[in-house]
Tab-separated table of N, CA and C in Angstrom:
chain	number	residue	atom	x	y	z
R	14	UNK	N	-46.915	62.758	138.419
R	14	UNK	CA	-47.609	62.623	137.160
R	14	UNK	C	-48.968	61.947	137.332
R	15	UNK	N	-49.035	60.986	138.409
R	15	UNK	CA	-50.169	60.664	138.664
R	15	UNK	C	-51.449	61.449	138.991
R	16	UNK	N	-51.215	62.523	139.509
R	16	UNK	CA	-52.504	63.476	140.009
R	16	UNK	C	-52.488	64.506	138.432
R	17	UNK	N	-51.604	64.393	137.434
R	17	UNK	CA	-52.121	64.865	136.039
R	17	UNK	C	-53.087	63.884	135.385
R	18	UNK	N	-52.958	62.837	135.573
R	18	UNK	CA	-53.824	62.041	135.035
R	18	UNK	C	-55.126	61.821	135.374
R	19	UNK	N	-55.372	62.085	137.237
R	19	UNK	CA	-56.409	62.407	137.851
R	19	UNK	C	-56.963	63.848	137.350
R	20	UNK	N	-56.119	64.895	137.453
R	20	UNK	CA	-56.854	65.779	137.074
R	20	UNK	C	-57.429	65.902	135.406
R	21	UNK	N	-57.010	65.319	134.550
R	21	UNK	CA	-57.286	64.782	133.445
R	21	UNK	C	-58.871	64.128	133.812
R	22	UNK	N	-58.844	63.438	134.161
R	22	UNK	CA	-60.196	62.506	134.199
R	22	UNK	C	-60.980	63.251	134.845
R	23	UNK	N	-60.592	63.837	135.910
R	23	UNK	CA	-61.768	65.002	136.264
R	23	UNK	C	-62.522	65.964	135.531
R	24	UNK	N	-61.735	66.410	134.283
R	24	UNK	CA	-61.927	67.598	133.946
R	24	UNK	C	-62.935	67.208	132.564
R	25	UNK	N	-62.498	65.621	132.873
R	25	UNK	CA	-63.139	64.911	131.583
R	25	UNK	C	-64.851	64.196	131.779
R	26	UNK	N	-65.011	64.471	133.371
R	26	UNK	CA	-66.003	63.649	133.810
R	26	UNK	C	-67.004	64.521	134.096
R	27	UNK	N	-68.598	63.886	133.913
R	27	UNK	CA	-69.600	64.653	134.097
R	27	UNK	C	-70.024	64.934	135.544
R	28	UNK	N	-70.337	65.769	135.983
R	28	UNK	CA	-70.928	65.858	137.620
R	28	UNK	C	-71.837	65.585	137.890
R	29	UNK	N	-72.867	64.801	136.963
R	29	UNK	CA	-73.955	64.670	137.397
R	29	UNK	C	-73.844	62.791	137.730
R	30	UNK	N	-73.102	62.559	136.380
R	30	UNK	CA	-72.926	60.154	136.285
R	30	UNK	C	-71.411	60.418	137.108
R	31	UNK	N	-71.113	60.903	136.848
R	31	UNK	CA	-69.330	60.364	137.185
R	31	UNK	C	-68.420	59.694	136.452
R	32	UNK	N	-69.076	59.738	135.087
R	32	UNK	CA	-68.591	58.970	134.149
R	32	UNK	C	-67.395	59.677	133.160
R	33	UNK	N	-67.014	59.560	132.304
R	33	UNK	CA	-66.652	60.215	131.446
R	33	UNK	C	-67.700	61.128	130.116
R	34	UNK	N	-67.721	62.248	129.686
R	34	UNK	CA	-68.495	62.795	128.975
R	34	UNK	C	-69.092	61.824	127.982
R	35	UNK	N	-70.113	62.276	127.733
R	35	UNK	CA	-71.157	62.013	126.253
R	35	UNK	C	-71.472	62.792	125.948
R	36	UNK	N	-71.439	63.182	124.916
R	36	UNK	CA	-72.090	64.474	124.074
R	36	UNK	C	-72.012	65.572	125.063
R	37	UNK	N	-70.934	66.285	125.427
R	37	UNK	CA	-70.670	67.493	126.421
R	37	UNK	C	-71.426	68.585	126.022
R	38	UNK	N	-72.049	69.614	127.217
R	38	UNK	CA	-72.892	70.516	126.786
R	38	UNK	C	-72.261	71.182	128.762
R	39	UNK	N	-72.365	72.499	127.960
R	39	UNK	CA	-71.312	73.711	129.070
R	39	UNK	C	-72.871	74.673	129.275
R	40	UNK	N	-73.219	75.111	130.634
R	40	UNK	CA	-74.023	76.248	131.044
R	40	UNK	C	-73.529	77.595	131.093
R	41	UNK	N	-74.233	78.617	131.205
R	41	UNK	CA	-73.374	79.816	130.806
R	41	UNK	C	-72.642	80.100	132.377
R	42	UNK	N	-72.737	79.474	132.978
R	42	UNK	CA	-71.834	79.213	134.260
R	42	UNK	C	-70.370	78.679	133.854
R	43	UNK	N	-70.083	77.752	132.920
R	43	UNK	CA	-69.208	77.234	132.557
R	43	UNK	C	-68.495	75.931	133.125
R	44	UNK	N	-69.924	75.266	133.653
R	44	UNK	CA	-69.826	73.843	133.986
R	44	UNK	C	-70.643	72.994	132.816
R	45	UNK	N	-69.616	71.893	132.970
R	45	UNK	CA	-69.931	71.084	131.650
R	45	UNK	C	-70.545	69.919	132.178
R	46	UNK	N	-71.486	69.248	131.083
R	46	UNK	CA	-72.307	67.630	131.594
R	46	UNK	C	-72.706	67.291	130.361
R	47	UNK	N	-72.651	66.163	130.479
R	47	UNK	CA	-73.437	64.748	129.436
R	47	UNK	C	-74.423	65.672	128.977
R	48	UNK	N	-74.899	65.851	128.216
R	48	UNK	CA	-76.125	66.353	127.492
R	48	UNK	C	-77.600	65.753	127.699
R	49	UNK	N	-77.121	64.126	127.808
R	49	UNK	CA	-78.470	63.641	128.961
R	49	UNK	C	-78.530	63.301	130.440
R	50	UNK	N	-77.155	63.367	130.614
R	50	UNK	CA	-77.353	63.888	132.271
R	50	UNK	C	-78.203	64.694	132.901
R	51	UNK	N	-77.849	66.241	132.258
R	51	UNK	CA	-78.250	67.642	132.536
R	51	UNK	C	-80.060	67.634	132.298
R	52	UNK	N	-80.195	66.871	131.017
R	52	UNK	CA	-81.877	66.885	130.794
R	52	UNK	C	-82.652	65.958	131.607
R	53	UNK	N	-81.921	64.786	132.356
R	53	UNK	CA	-82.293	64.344	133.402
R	53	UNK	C	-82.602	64.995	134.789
R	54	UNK	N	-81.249	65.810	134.780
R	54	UNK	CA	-81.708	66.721	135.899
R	54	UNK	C	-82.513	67.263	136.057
R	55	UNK	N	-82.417	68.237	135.044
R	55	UNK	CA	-83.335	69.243	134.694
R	55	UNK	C	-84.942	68.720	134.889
R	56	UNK	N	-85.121	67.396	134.348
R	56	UNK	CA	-86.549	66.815	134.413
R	56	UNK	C	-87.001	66.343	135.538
R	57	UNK	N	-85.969	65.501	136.665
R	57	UNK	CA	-85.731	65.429	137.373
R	57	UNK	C	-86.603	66.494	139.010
R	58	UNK	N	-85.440	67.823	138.968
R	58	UNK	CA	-85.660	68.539	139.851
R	58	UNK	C	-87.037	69.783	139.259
R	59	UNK	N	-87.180	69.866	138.105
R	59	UNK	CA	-88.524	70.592	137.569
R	59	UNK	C	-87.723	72.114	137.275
R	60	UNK	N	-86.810	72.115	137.159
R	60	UNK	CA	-86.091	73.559	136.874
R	60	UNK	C	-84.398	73.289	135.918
R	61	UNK	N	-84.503	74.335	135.781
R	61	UNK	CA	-83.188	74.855	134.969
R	61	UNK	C	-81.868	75.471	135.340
R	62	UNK	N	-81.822	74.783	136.621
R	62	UNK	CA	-80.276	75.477	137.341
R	62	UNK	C	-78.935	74.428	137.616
R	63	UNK	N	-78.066	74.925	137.014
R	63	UNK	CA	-76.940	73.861	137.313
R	63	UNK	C	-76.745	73.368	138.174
R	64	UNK	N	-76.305	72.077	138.257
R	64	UNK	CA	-76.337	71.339	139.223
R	64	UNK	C	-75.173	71.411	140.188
R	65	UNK	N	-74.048	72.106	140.020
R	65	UNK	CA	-72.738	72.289	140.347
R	65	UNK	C	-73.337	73.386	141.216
R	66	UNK	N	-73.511	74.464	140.850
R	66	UNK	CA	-73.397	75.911	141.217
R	66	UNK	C	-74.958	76.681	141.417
R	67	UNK	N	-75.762	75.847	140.950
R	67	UNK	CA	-77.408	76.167	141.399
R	67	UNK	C	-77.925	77.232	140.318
R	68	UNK	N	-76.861	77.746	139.982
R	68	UNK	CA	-77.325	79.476	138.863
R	68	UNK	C	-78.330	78.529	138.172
R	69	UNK	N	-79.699	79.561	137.366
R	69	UNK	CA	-80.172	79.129	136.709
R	69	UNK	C	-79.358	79.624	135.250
R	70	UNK	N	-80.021	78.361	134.382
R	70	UNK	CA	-79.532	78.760	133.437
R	70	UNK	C	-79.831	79.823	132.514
R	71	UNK	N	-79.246	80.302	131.634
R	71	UNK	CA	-79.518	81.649	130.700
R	71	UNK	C	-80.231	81.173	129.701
R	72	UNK	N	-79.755	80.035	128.970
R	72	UNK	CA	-80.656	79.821	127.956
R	72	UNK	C	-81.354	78.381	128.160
R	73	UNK	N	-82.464	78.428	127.679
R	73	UNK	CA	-83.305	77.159	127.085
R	73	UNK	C	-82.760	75.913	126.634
R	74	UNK	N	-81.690	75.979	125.890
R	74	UNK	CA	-80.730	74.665	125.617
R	74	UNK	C	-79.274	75.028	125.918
R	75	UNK	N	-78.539	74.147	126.435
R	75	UNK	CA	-77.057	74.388	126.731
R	75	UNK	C	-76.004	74.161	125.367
R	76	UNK	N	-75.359	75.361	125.759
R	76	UNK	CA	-74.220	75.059	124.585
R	76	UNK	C	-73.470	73.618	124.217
R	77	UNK	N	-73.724	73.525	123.263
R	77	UNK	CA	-72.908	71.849	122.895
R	77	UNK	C	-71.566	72.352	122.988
R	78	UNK	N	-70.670	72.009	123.496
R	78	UNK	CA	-68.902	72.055	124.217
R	78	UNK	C	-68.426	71.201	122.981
R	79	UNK	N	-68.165	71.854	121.563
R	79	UNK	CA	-66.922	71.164	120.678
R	79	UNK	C	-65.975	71.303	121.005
R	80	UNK	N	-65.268	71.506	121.971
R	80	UNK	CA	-63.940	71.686	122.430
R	80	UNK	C	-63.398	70.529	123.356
R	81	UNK	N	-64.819	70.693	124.448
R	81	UNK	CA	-64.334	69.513	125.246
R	81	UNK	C	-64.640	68.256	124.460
R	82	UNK	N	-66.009	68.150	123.769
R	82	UNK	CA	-65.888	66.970	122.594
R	82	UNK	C	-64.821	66.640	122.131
R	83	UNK	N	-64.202	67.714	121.175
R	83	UNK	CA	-63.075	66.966	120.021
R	83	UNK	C	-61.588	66.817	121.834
R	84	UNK	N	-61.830	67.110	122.539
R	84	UNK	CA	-60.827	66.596	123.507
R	84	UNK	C	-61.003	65.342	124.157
R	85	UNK	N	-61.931	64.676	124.642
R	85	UNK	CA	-62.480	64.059	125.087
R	85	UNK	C	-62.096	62.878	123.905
R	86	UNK	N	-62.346	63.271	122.440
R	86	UNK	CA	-62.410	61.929	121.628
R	86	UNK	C	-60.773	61.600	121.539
R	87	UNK	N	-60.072	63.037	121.641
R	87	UNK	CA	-58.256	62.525	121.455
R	87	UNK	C	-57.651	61.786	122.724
R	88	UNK	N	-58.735	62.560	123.786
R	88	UNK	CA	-57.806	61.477	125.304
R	88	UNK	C	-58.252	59.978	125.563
R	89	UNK	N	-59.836	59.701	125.451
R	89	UNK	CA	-60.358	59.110	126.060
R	89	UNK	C	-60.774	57.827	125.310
R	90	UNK	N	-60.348	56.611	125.398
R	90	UNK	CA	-60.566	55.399	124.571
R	90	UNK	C	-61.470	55.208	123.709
R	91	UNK	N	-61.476	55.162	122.161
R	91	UNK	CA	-62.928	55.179	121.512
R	91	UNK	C	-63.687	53.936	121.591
R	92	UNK	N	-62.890	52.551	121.999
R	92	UNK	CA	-63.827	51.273	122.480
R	92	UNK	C	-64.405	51.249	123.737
R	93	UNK	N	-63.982	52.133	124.718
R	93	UNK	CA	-64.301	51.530	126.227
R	93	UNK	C	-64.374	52.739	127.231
R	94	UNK	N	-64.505	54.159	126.347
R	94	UNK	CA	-64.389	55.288	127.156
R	94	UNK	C	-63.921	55.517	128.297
R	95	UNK	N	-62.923	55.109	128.205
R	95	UNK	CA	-61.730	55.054	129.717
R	95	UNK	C	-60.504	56.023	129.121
R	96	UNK	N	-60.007	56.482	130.026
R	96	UNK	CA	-58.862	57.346	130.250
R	96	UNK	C	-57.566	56.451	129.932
R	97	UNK	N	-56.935	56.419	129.037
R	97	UNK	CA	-55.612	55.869	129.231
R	97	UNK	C	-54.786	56.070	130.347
R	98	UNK	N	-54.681	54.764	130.881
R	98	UNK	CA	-53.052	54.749	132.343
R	98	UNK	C	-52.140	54.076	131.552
R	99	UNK	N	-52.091	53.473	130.455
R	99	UNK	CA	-50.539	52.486	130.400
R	99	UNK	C	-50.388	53.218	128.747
R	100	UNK	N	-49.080	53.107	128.540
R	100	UNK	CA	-48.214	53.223	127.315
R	100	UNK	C	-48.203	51.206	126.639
R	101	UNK	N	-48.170	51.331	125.330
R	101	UNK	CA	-47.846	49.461	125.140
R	101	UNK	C	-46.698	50.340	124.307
R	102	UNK	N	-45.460	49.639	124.335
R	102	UNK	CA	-44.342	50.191	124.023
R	102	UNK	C	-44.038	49.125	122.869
R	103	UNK	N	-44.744	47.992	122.905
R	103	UNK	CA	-44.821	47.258	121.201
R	103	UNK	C	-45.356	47.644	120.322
R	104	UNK	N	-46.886	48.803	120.222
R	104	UNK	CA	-47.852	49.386	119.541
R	104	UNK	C	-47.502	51.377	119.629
R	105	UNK	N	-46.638	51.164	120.525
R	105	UNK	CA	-45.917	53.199	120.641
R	105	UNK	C	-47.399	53.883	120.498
R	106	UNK	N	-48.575	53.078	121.536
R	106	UNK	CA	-49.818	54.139	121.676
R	106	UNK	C	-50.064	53.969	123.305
R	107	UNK	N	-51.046	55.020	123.254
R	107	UNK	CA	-51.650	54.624	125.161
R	107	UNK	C	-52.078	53.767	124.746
R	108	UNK	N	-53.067	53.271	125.739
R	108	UNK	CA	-54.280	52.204	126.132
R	108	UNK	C	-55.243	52.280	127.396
R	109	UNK	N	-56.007	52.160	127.452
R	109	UNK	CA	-56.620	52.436	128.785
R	109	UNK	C	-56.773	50.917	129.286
R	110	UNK	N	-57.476	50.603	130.590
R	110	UNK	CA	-57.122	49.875	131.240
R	110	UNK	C	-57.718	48.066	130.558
R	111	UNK	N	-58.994	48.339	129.783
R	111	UNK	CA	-59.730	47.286	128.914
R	111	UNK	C	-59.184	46.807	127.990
R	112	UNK	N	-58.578	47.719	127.546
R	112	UNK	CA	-57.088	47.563	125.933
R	112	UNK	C	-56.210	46.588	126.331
R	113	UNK	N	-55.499	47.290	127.309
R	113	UNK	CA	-54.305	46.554	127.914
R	113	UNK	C	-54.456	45.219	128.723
R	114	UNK	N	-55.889	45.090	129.432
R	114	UNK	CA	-55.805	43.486	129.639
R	114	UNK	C	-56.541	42.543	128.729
R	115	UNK	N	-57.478	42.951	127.754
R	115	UNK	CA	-57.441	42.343	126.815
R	115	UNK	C	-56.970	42.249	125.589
R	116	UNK	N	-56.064	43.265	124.706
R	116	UNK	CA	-55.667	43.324	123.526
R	116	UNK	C	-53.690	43.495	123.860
R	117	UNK	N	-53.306	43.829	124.688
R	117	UNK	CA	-52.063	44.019	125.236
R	117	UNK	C	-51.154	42.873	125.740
R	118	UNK	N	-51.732	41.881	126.770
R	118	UNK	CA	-51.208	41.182	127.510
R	118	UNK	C	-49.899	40.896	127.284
R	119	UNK	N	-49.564	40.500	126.069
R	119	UNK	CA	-48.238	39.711	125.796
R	119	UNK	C	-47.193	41.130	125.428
R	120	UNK	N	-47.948	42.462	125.003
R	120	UNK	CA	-46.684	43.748	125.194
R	120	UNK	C	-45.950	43.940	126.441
R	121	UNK	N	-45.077	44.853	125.583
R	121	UNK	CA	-44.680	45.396	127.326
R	121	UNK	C	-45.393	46.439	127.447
R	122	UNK	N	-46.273	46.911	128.291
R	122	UNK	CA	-47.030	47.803	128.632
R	122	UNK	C	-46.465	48.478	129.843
R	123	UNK	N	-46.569	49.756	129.494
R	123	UNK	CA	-45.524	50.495	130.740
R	123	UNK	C	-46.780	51.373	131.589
R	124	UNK	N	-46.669	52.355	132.489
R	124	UNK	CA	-47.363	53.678	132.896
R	124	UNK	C	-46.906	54.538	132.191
R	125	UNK	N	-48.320	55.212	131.905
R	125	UNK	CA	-48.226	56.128	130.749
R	125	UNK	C	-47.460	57.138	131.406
R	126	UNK	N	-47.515	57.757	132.971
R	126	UNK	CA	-46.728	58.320	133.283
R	126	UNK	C	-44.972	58.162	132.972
R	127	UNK	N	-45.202	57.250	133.149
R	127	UNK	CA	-43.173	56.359	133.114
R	127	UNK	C	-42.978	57.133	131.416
R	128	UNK	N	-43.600	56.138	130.655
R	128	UNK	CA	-43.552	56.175	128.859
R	128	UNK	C	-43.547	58.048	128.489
R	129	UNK	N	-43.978	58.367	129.323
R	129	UNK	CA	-44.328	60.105	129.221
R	129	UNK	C	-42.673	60.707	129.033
R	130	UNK	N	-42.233	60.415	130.237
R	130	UNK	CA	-40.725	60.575	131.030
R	130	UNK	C	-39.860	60.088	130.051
R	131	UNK	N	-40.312	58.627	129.738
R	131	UNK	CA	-38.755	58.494	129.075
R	131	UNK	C	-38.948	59.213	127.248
R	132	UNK	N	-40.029	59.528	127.066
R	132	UNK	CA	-39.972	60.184	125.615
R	132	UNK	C	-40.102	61.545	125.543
R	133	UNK	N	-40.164	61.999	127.380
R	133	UNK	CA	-39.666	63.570	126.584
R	133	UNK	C	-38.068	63.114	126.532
R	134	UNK	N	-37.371	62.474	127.686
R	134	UNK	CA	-35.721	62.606	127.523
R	134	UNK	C	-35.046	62.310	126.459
R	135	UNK	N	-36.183	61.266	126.115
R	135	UNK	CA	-35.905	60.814	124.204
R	135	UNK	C	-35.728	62.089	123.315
R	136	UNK	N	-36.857	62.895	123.474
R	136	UNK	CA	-37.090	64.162	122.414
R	136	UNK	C	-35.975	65.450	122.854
R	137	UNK	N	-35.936	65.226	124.107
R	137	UNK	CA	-34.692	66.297	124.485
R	137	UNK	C	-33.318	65.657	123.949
R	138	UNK	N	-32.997	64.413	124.177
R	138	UNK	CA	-31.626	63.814	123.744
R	138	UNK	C	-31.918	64.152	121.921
R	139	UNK	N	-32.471	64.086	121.435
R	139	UNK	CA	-33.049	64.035	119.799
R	139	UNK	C	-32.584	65.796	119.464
R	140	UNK	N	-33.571	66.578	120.460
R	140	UNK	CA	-32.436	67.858	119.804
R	140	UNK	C	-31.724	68.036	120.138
R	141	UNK	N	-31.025	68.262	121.402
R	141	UNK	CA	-29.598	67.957	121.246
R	141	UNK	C	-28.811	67.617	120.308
R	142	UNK	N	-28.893	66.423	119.649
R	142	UNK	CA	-28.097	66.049	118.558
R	142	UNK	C	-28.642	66.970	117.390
R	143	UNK	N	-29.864	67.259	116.838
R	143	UNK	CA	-30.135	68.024	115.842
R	143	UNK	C	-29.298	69.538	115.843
R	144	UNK	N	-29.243	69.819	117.317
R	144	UNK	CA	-29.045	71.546	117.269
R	144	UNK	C	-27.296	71.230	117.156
R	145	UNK	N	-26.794	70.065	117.790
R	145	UNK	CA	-25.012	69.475	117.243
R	145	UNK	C	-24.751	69.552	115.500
R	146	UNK	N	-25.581	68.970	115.033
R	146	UNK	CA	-25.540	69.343	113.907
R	146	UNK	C	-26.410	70.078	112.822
R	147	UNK	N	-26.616	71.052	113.662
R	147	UNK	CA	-27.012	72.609	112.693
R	147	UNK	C	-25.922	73.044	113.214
R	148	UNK	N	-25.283	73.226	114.050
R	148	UNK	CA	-24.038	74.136	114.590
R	148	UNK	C	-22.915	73.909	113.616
R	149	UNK	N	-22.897	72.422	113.421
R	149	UNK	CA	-21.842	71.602	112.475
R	149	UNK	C	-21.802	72.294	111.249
R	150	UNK	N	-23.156	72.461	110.513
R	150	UNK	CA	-23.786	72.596	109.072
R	150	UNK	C	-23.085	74.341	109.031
R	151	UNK	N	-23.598	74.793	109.766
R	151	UNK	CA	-23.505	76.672	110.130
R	151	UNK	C	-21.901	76.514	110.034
R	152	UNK	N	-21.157	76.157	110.769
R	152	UNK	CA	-19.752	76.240	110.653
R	152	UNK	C	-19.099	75.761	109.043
R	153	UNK	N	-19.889	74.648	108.756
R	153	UNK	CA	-19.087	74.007	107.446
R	153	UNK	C	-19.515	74.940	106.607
R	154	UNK	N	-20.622	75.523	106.397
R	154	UNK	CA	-21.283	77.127	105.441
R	154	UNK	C	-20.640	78.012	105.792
R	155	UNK	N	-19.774	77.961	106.862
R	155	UNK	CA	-19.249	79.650	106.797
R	155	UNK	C	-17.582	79.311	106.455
R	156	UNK	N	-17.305	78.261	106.580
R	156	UNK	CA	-15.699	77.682	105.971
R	156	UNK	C	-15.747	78.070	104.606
R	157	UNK	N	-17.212	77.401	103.777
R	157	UNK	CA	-16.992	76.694	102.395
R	157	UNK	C	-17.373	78.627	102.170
R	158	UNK	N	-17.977	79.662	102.724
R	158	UNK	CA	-18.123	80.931	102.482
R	158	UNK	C	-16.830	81.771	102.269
R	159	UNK	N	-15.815	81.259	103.196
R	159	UNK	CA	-15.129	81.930	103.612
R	159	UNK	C	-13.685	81.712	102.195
R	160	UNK	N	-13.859	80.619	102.098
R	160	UNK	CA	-13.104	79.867	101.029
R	160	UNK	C	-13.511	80.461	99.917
R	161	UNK	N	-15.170	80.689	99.448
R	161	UNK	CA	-15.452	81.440	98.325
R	161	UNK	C	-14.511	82.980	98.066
R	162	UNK	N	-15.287	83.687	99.856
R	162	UNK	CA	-14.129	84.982	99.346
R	162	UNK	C	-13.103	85.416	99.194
R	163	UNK	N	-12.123	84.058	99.341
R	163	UNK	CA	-10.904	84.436	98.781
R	163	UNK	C	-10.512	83.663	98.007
């Protein structure tokens, strides 16, 4: 689970800072960067070719990426733009690593990997019992049916 979380942050990080996105903007190559990363570059090297893959670009301004935006704002800490690693299992949210040693300390704070694990087995043990009793419900409806037709 650990290299999901790496690949998470990768996919979340610009190639030009190494940071996590700001204002994401995708080339028609379909590499994504900071929006002032890329115009750094761009000003930078005196041309218009991605920095990943060299293609120049197609258009004059790069597509603004609302996708990786509105993703970026659901994964990635809105105080401290860090990636959540820990679960706080007193607050039932992530936290990334600034959260958890300053606003956390006294929770129990787990790995978000761990907290991942034990709440799918949670959600699997949960239907289980739900689909126990729809089976229950289905049987007692076809008794109290069966009782009607005669």
């Amino acid at each position: 689970m650990a290299e999901n979380t790496a690949v998470l942050e990768s996919f979340l990080s610009c190639h030009v800072c190494s940071e996590t996105f700001r204002d994401p903007v995708s080339l028609s190559c379909n590499h994504s960067f900071c929006s002032s990363c890329l115009q750094k570059f761009w000003e930078q090297t005196g041309n218009k070719n991605c920095p990943i893959c060299k293609r120049r670009s197609s258009r004059e301004d790069p597509f603004i990426d609302f996708s990786l935006n509105k993703l970026e704002r659901k994964v990635v800490c809105e105080k401290h733009s860090e990636v959540p690693y820990w679960f706080c299992e007193d607050e039932q949210r992530a936290v990334c690593p600034v959260c958890e040693f300053s606003l956390h300390q006294s929770h129990k704070v787990v790995p978000i990997e761990e907290a991942v694990s034990e709440l799918k087995e949670q959600l699997k043990s949960d239907l289980k019992s739900l689909q126990d009793k729809r089976n229950k419900h289905k049987q007692v409806e076809k008794t109290y049916d069966d009782v009607i037709q005669h």
